[in-house]
Coordinates of C-alpha atoms (C1' of nucleotides) in Angstrom, one line a residue:
Chain A
M1004 CA 12.9 -11.0 -39.8
P1005 CA 10.3 -8.3 -38.1
S1006 CA 12.4 -6.7 -35.5
P1007 CA 16.0 -7.0 -34.0
R1008 CA 14.6 -6.8 -30.6
S1009 CA 12.7 -9.3 -28.5
A1010 CA 9.2 -8.4 -27.4
D1011 CA 10.4 -8.5 -23.7
E1012 CA 13.1 -5.8 -24.5
L1013 CA 10.3 -4.0 -26.5
L1014 CA 7.8 -3.9 -24.0
R1015 CA 10.0 -3.3 -20.8
L1016 CA 8.7 -0.3 -18.8
D1017 CA 11.9 1.3 -18.2
N1018 CA 12.6 1.2 -21.9
Q1019 CA 9.4 3.1 -22.9
L1020 CA 9.7 6.7 -23.8
C1021 CA 6.2 7.3 -23.5
F1022 CA 6.4 5.9 -19.7
A1023 CA 9.4 8.2 -18.9
V1024 CA 7.3 11.2 -20.3
Y1025 CA 4.3 10.2 -18.3
S1026 CA 6.1 9.9 -15.0
T1027 CA 8.1 12.8 -15.3
S1028 CA 4.9 14.9 -16.0
L1029 CA 3.3 13.3 -12.8
A1030 CA 6.5 14.1 -11.0
M1031 CA 6.5 17.5 -12.1
T1032 CA 3.0 18.4 -11.3
K1033 CA 3.4 17.1 -7.6
L1034 CA 6.6 19.2 -7.2
Y1035 CA 4.7 22.3 -8.7
Q1036 CA 1.4 21.7 -6.5
P1037 CA 2.4 22.8 -2.9
H1038 CA 3.7 26.3 -4.5
L1039 CA 0.7 26.7 -6.7
A1040 CA -1.7 26.0 -4.1
R1041 CA -0.5 29.1 -2.3
L1042 CA -1.5 31.0 -5.6
R1043 CA -4.9 29.1 -5.2
L1044 CA -3.9 27.4 -8.6
T1045 CA -3.9 23.8 -10.0
Y1046 CA -1.3 23.1 -12.4
P1047 CA -3.5 23.4 -15.5
Q1048 CA -4.7 26.3 -14.3
Y1049 CA -1.1 27.8 -13.8
L1050 CA -0.4 27.0 -17.5
A1051 CA -3.5 28.8 -18.8
M1052 CA -2.6 31.9 -16.3
L1053 CA 1.0 31.5 -18.1
A1054 CA -0.9 31.9 -21.6
L1055 CA -2.9 34.6 -20.4
W1056 CA 0.0 36.6 -19.0
E1057 CA 1.8 36.2 -22.6
S1058 CA -1.3 37.2 -24.3
D1059 CA -4.4 38.4 -22.8
G1060 CA -8.3 38.3 -24.2
P1061 CA -7.7 35.1 -26.5
M1062 CA -11.0 33.2 -27.5
V1063 CA -11.3 29.8 -25.8
S1064 CA -10.1 28.1 -29.0
E1065 CA -7.3 30.1 -29.2
L1066 CA -6.2 29.3 -25.7
G1067 CA -7.0 25.8 -26.3
A1068 CA -4.8 25.8 -29.2
R1069 CA -1.9 27.2 -27.1
L1070 CA -2.3 24.5 -24.5
S1071 CA -3.7 21.9 -26.8
L1072 CA -6.5 21.5 -24.6
D1073 CA -10.0 21.2 -26.1
S1074 CA -13.3 23.0 -24.7
G1075 CA -14.4 20.3 -22.8
T1076 CA -11.7 20.8 -20.6
L1077 CA -11.2 24.2 -20.7
T1078 CA -14.6 25.5 -20.3
P1079 CA -14.8 23.8 -16.6
L1080 CA -11.2 25.0 -15.9
L1081 CA -11.9 28.7 -17.2
K1082 CA -15.1 28.7 -14.9
R1083 CA -13.1 27.8 -11.9
L1084 CA -10.5 30.6 -12.6
E1085 CA -13.3 33.1 -13.1
A1086 CA -14.7 31.6 -9.5
T1087 CA -11.6 32.4 -8.1
G1088 CA -11.3 35.9 -9.6
Y1089 CA -8.4 35.7 -11.7
V1090 CA -10.2 35.8 -15.3
E1091 CA -13.5 37.0 -16.8
R1092 CA -15.3 35.5 -19.7
R1093 CA -16.9 37.9 -22.0
R1094 CA -18.7 37.0 -25.1
A1095 CA -18.0 39.1 -28.1
I1096 CA -20.7 41.7 -29.2
D1097 CA -19.9 41.3 -33.0
D1098 CA -20.1 37.4 -33.0
E1099 CA -21.9 36.2 -29.8
R1100 CA -20.4 32.3 -30.3
R1101 CA -17.0 33.9 -29.3
V1102 CA -16.0 34.1 -25.3
H1103 CA -13.1 35.9 -24.7
I1104 CA -10.7 35.4 -21.7
H1105 CA -9.6 38.5 -19.8
L1106 CA -7.2 38.8 -16.8
T1107 CA -9.0 40.6 -13.8
A1108 CA -6.9 43.0 -11.7
A1109 CA -6.2 40.1 -9.3
G1110 CA -5.3 38.1 -12.3
R1111 CA -2.5 40.3 -13.4
K1112 CA -1.2 41.0 -10.0
L1113 CA -0.7 37.2 -9.3
K1114 CA 2.0 37.4 -11.8
A1115 CA 4.6 39.0 -9.8
R1116 CA 4.1 36.3 -7.0
A1117 CA 4.0 33.5 -9.9
A1118 CA 7.4 34.5 -11.0
Q1119 CA 8.7 33.1 -7.8
V1120 CA 7.5 29.7 -8.7
P1121 CA 9.6 28.9 -11.4
E1122 CA 12.6 30.4 -9.5
C1123 CA 12.1 28.2 -6.8
L1124 CA 11.7 24.9 -8.8
L1125 CA 14.7 25.7 -10.9
A1126 CA 16.7 25.6 -7.7
A1127 CA 14.9 22.5 -6.4
S1128 CA 15.5 20.6 -9.8
Q1129 CA 19.7 20.8 -9.2
C1130 CA 20.1 21.3 -12.8
S1131 CA 21.6 24.1 -14.9
I1132 CA 19.8 26.5 -16.8
S1133 CA 21.5 25.2 -20.0
E1134 CA 20.5 21.5 -19.1
L1135 CA 17.0 22.3 -18.6
T1136 CA 17.0 24.6 -21.7
A1137 CA 18.2 21.9 -23.8
L1138 CA 16.0 19.0 -22.5
T1139 CA 13.2 21.6 -22.9
R1140 CA 14.0 22.0 -26.6
E1141 CA 14.3 18.5 -27.2
L1142 CA 11.0 17.7 -25.8
Q1143 CA 9.1 20.5 -27.9
A1144 CA 10.6 18.8 -30.9
L1145 CA 9.7 15.6 -30.0
R1146 CA 6.1 16.9 -29.5
D1147 CA 5.9 18.6 -32.8
R1148 CA 7.0 15.6 -34.3
L1149 CA 4.4 13.3 -32.3
R1150 CA 1.6 15.5 -33.5
A1151 CA 2.7 15.6 -37.1
A1152 CA 2.4 11.6 -36.8
Chain B
M40 CA 19.9 40.8 -7.4
P41 CA 17.4 38.1 -7.3
S42 CA 17.4 36.6 -11.0
P43 CA 19.3 37.5 -14.1
R44 CA 16.1 37.0 -16.2
S45 CA 13.1 39.0 -16.3
A46 CA 9.6 37.9 -15.1
D47 CA 8.2 37.8 -18.6
E48 CA 11.1 35.5 -19.8
L49 CA 10.9 33.4 -16.4
L50 CA 7.3 32.8 -17.3
R51 CA 7.1 32.3 -21.1
L52 CA 5.3 29.2 -21.7
D53 CA 7.8 28.1 -24.1
N54 CA 10.4 28.5 -21.8
Q55 CA 8.8 26.1 -19.4
L56 CA 10.2 22.6 -19.0
C57 CA 6.9 21.7 -17.3
F58 CA 5.0 22.7 -20.1
A59 CA 7.2 21.0 -22.6
V60 CA 6.8 17.5 -20.7
Y61 CA 3.2 18.2 -20.3
S62 CA 2.3 18.6 -23.5
T63 CA 4.6 16.1 -24.9
S64 CA 2.8 13.8 -22.5
L65 CA -0.6 14.6 -24.0
A66 CA 0.4 14.4 -27.5
M67 CA 2.0 10.7 -26.9
T68 CA -1.5 9.7 -25.3
K69 CA -3.3 10.7 -28.4
L70 CA -0.7 8.9 -30.5
Y71 CA -1.3 5.9 -28.6
Q72 CA -5.0 6.1 -28.1
P73 CA -6.1 4.5 -31.2
H74 CA -3.7 1.9 -31.1
L75 CA -4.7 0.9 -27.4
A76 CA -8.5 1.1 -28.5
R77 CA -8.3 -1.8 -30.8
L78 CA -6.5 -3.5 -27.7
R79 CA -9.5 -2.5 -25.5
L80 CA -7.0 -0.6 -23.3
T81 CA -6.5 3.0 -22.2
Y82 CA -3.2 4.6 -22.0
P83 CA -2.7 4.2 -18.1
Q84 CA -4.3 0.4 -18.4
Y85 CA -1.7 -0.1 -21.0
L86 CA 1.2 1.0 -18.7
A87 CA -0.3 -1.2 -15.8
M88 CA 0.0 -4.3 -18.2
L89 CA 3.4 -3.4 -19.2
A90 CA 4.4 -3.7 -15.4
L91 CA 2.3 -7.1 -15.1
W92 CA 3.9 -8.4 -18.1
E93 CA 7.5 -8.0 -16.4
S94 CA 6.1 -9.0 -13.1
D95 CA 2.7 -11.1 -12.5
G96 CA 1.0 -10.8 -9.5
P97 CA 2.1 -7.7 -7.4
M98 CA 0.0 -6.3 -4.6
V99 CA -1.8 -3.1 -5.6
S100 CA 0.9 -1.2 -3.6
E101 CA 3.7 -2.4 -5.3
L102 CA 2.0 -2.2 -8.7
G103 CA 1.5 1.6 -7.3
A104 CA 5.1 2.0 -6.6
R105 CA 6.1 1.2 -10.2
L106 CA 3.8 3.2 -11.9
S107 CA 3.8 6.0 -9.1
L108 CA 0.0 5.9 -9.1
D109 CA -2.1 5.5 -5.6
S110 CA -4.8 3.3 -4.7
G111 CA -7.6 5.8 -5.7
T112 CA -6.2 5.9 -9.1
L113 CA -5.5 2.0 -9.4
T114 CA -8.4 0.4 -7.6
P115 CA -11.2 1.7 -10.2
L116 CA -8.3 1.2 -13.0
L117 CA -7.6 -2.5 -12.0
K118 CA -11.6 -3.2 -11.5
R119 CA -11.8 -2.0 -15.3
L120 CA -9.1 -4.2 -16.6
E121 CA -10.9 -7.0 -14.5
A122 CA -14.1 -6.3 -16.2
T123 CA -12.6 -6.5 -19.7
G124 CA -11.2 -9.7 -18.7
Y125 CA -7.4 -9.3 -18.5
V126 CA -6.7 -9.4 -14.8
E127 CA -7.9 -11.0 -11.9
R128 CA -8.0 -9.4 -8.2
R129 CA -7.2 -11.9 -5.5
R130 CA -6.9 -11.1 -2.0
A131 CA -4.2 -13.1 -0.1
I132 CA -5.0 -15.8 2.5
D133 CA -2.2 -15.3 4.9
D134 CA -3.1 -11.4 4.9
E135 CA -6.2 -10.1 3.8
R136 CA -5.4 -6.5 3.6
R137 CA -3.3 -7.6 0.3
V138 CA -5.0 -7.7 -3.2
H139 CA -2.7 -9.3 -5.8
I140 CA -3.1 -8.4 -9.4
H141 CA -2.6 -12.0 -11.8
L142 CA -3.0 -11.9 -15.4
T143 CA -5.6 -14.0 -16.9
A144 CA -4.7 -16.3 -20.0
A145 CA -6.3 -13.6 -21.9
G146 CA -4.1 -10.7 -20.6
R147 CA -1.0 -12.9 -21.1
K148 CA -2.1 -13.6 -24.5
L149 CA -2.5 -9.9 -25.3
K150 CA 1.4 -9.7 -24.9
A151 CA 2.1 -10.6 -28.3
R152 CA -0.4 -8.1 -30.1
A153 CA 0.8 -5.2 -27.6
A154 CA 4.1 -5.9 -29.1
Q155 CA 3.1 -4.2 -32.0
V156 CA 2.2 -1.1 -30.6
P157 CA 5.9 0.4 -29.8
E158 CA 7.1 -1.2 -33.0
C159 CA 4.4 0.9 -34.8
L160 CA 4.8 4.2 -33.0
L161 CA 8.7 3.7 -33.2
A162 CA 8.0 4.1 -36.9
A163 CA 5.6 7.3 -36.8
S164 CA 8.0 8.9 -34.2
Q165 CA 10.4 9.5 -37.2
C166 CA 13.3 9.1 -34.9
S167 CA 16.3 6.7 -34.3
I168 CA 16.3 4.4 -31.7
S169 CA 19.5 5.9 -30.1
E170 CA 17.8 9.3 -30.2
L171 CA 14.7 8.0 -28.2
T172 CA 16.8 6.0 -25.9
A173 CA 18.9 9.0 -25.1
L174 CA 15.8 11.0 -24.4
T175 CA 14.3 8.2 -22.2
R176 CA 17.5 8.3 -20.1
E177 CA 17.6 12.1 -19.9
L178 CA 13.8 12.0 -18.8
Q179 CA 14.3 9.2 -16.1
A180 CA 17.1 11.0 -14.7
L181 CA 15.3 14.2 -14.2
R182 CA 12.0 12.5 -13.0
D183 CA 14.5 10.9 -10.3
R184 CA 15.9 14.3 -9.3
L185 CA 12.2 15.6 -9.1
R186 CA 11.2 12.9 -6.6
A187 CA 13.9 13.5 -4.5
A188 CA 13.5 17.1 -4.4
Chain C
dC421 C1' -31.4 37.2 -50.1
dA422 C1' -31.3 32.1 -49.2
dC423 C1' -29.8 27.9 -47.4
dG424 C1' -26.5 24.5 -46.5
dA425 C1' -21.7 24.2 -44.4
dT426 C1' -18.9 25.6 -40.9
dT427 C1' -17.3 27.7 -36.5
dT428 C1' -17.7 28.4 -31.7
dG429 C1' -18.2 27.4 -27.0
dA430 C1' -21.2 24.2 -23.8
dT431 C1' -22.6 19.9 -22.3
dT432 C1' -22.7 14.8 -21.2
dG433 C1' -20.1 10.6 -20.3
dC434 C1' -16.2 8.1 -19.3
dA435 C1' -11.7 7.6 -17.4
dC436 C1' -7.9 9.0 -14.7
dA437 C1' -5.2 11.4 -10.8
dC438 C1' -4.9 12.6 -6.2
dA439 C1' -5.7 14.5 -1.5
dA440 C1' -8.1 13.0 2.8
dT441 C1' -10.3 9.5 5.3
dC442 C1' -11.9 5.1 6.7
dG443 C1' -12.0 0.3 8.5
dA444 C1' -10.1 -3.8 8.5
dA445 C1' -5.8 -6.6 9.4
dT446 C1' -1.4 -7.1 11.1
dC447 C1' 2.7 -6.0 13.8
dG448 C1' 5.6 -4.7 17.5
dC449 C1' 6.9 -3.3 21.8
dG450 C1' 6.1 -3.7 26.5
Chain D
dC461 C1' -1.1 -11.3 25.7
dG462 C1' -2.7 -6.6 25.0
dC463 C1' -2.9 -2.5 22.5
dG464 C1' -1.4 1.5 20.0
dA465 C1' 0.8 2.1 15.9
dT466 C1' 1.1 0.9 11.1
dT467 C1' -0.1 -1.0 6.8
dC468 C1' -3.4 -1.9 3.2
dG469 C1' -7.1 -1.4 -0.2
dA470 C1' -11.2 1.1 -0.7
dT471 C1' -14.1 5.2 -0.8
dT472 C1' -15.2 10.0 -1.8
dG473 C1' -14.6 14.6 -3.5
dT474 C1' -12.4 17.8 -6.6
dG475 C1' -10.2 18.6 -10.9
dT476 C1' -8.8 17.7 -15.4
dG477 C1' -8.7 15.5 -20.2
dC478 C1' -11.3 13.9 -24.1
dA479 C1' -14.8 11.9 -27.7
dA480 C1' -19.1 12.8 -28.9
dT481 C1' -22.9 15.8 -29.4
dC482 C1' -25.3 20.0 -29.4
dA483 C1' -27.4 24.2 -30.5
dA484 C1' -26.5 29.1 -31.9
dA485 C1' -24.2 32.1 -34.8
dT486 C1' -22.0 33.1 -38.9
dC487 C1' -20.2 32.2 -43.6
dG488 C1' -20.3 31.6 -48.5
dT489 C1' -22.2 30.3 -52.4
dG490 C1' -25.2 30.8 -55.9

DNA sequence: CACGATTTGATTGCACACAATCGAATCGCG
DNA sequence: CGCGATTCGATTGTGTGCAATCAAATCGTG
């Protein structure tokens, strides 16, 4: 007896954790978009800036490890952030393969305005902080298990 | 007093629910990818097939509402599914604006093989069914609140 | 020091994802 | 019936996301 559930139950869209994650991620992006547009950022660009505000000057590969994005995604994204004026891409002198990403003055200054974004969305979500924190931890745990699998 | 938290805490990447959702979604996609490649499906194509196995013959807009994707995404995706031979796009005779999406015999036949995918990933996730079900419901609730906001 | 292996960012090609716009078809109100 | 409003899918342009590949630079072992 292979499975206790029917194929229909197993394949029902509303039973899929993967679709719940996927559609929540799309809904999240749409909610952030108008707020981020005022900062001249896309959603993945915003995540990159969050990482840089925490730790300035990483190599592209280090930033990629933090965001789990590869160079094929990050290279054009970072070039656009550079074009907007928020970061600078500097090749290391001791190892010319490396490119380090540094915040510009405008990029550092943006942090204050960006702090209003999570505050604003916190209010919009209609959830308590503890609720959101708990869900965040659950998802991080799931993500880490998926990566290990 | 605007906020009880500092800007640093508020902007920390690991405190962001949005990043937890985003990175979990990417990890999920990567885990599914090799399984779906054997079925000649991408991850969003798989979600579209799940919707069609539940309810065959919807309009493009109906399918879009189910998946929360618009025609700019679905039109090329469905053309690729048609090229693979899993669906057929038929313009309605009574209203020629409408395009209905129908499973082909190959598309219907695929369902049996696809049923192995969630079974396989269920095992890989190292989670109990009840755990996954609870998280799925929580995310659906969050998603619906985000859409309403 | 030499040379194969590795690391690193860049590039290319394919597939979403969505905003904006379009044109055709239909609807609905007067 | 007529005509403006609406609905519907398609198209275009921008921006990810990733696999595969590349070239340059560095590392490591002998």
